[in-house]
Amino acid sequence: MFAVLPIPRKLLARIIAMLSILWIAACEPMGPGLGGGGGQPIEPGAAVPVALLIPHGSSVPGEAALARDLEAAARMAVADLGGIKIDLKVYGTAGQPGQAQKAALDAVADGAKIIIGPLHAESANAVAVAVAPSNVNVLAFSNNPTIAGGNLFILGQTFENTADRLMRYAARNNKKRILTVSSDNLAGQLGQQAIAQAAASSGATVVGNVSYNFSQQGVVAAVPQIKATANSTGADGIFLTANSAGALPLFAQMLPESGLSPQTIQYLGLARWDTPPQTLELPGLQGGWFAVPDTGKAARFQARFQQVNGNAPHPIAGLAYDGIAAIGALIKTGKRDALSRSSLTQSAGFQGVEGVFRLRNNGTNQRGLAVATIRNNAVVILDPAPQGFGGAGF
């Protein structure tokens, strides 16, 4: 766990405690899934066998509750399909690649036409490779784009999606000289690359990047370099890849203390700054920009999940609902190739629990996001999430 300075110790402790059970897709990929993603044909009108791979049996703290919520969300989605028939079968992976691969092969032997899950990037890659010869597509819960492709699609919100949304908004609001601040691990490197690509496509310029060692000492040492680079390059925005469980609280404290306050330079965040809610109390993040899903739809899903299951959903539980909803929408077309690559990647996309989304030919996804800021410790939407593809926000 990332070490933090003791100020403000209680707030940071609450943030880290709440985020300790959250999923982070930081596994080193084993290479993209093989196979063309042609997909298994289905029989129109008949129940379609769908496999759900979740980390039942995992020894990792928090993953048992996550597995429970993923299954509950998937079953909610099946119930919401009305006359569309899905035969959902659940397989435990214990959060391990080997077990996930075995579960996937068992699912295919049981007749599964498509697989939703598993959770971790390495497991998802192992599953996709194992079922590629059977022409089965996989919709994994990962957000790691380095594993996507072939018969493997990822449902998790990607850095590229978030960076593109924020950079386009920033460019429209005359924040075009961006300094990126990224950790020197895999997540930081992928985040920095996503920001650079988004800047290039939006008409903005990355004027510099400061990389820091993922430690307390690394963050402290980076702050003077960030200030010097911002001043020498004339940067009008600082794009941080850090999240609340890592370096974000420390940067939110130390950058304003160094003279780079939100009042003098625009902060942007690749991570959600409203999760957990205590993050909103950090003075240094007031006025910063970050991306969130469609807040209205997300709130409705959370309330309904609570009513049906008696607990608030895990932050990524909705991905299981989205996977089932997309499959259901495709089955409804009555086409035998409803689960093929061309069908899964239809340009119109799908309606998810947190807004519109679509799967892309490269195995990644695109989600409709809103741009938000923090004012008086509360989230304020600056630019609402798009309701469809092709309009503002994409």
Coordinates of C-alpha atoms in Angstrom, one line a residue, residues 65 68-69 301-307 309-315 317:
A65 CA -18.1 -9.6 -1.8
R68 CA -21.3 -11.8 -5.0
D69 CA -22.2 -8.4 -6.4
F301 CA -28.9 1.4 -10.7
Q302 CA -27.3 1.7 -7.2
A303 CA -30.7 2.4 -5.6
R304 CA -32.3 -0.6 -7.4
F305 CA -29.5 -2.9 -6.6
Q306 CA -29.7 -1.9 -2.9
Q307 CA -33.4 -2.6 -2.9
N309 CA -30.0 -7.3 -2.8
G310 CA -29.9 -5.4 0.5
N311 CA -26.5 -3.8 0.0
A312 CA -24.9 -1.1 -2.1
P313 CA -23.2 -2.5 -5.2
H314 CA -19.5 -2.8 -5.6
P315 CA -18.2 0.0 -7.9
A317 CA -20.7 -4.6 -10.3

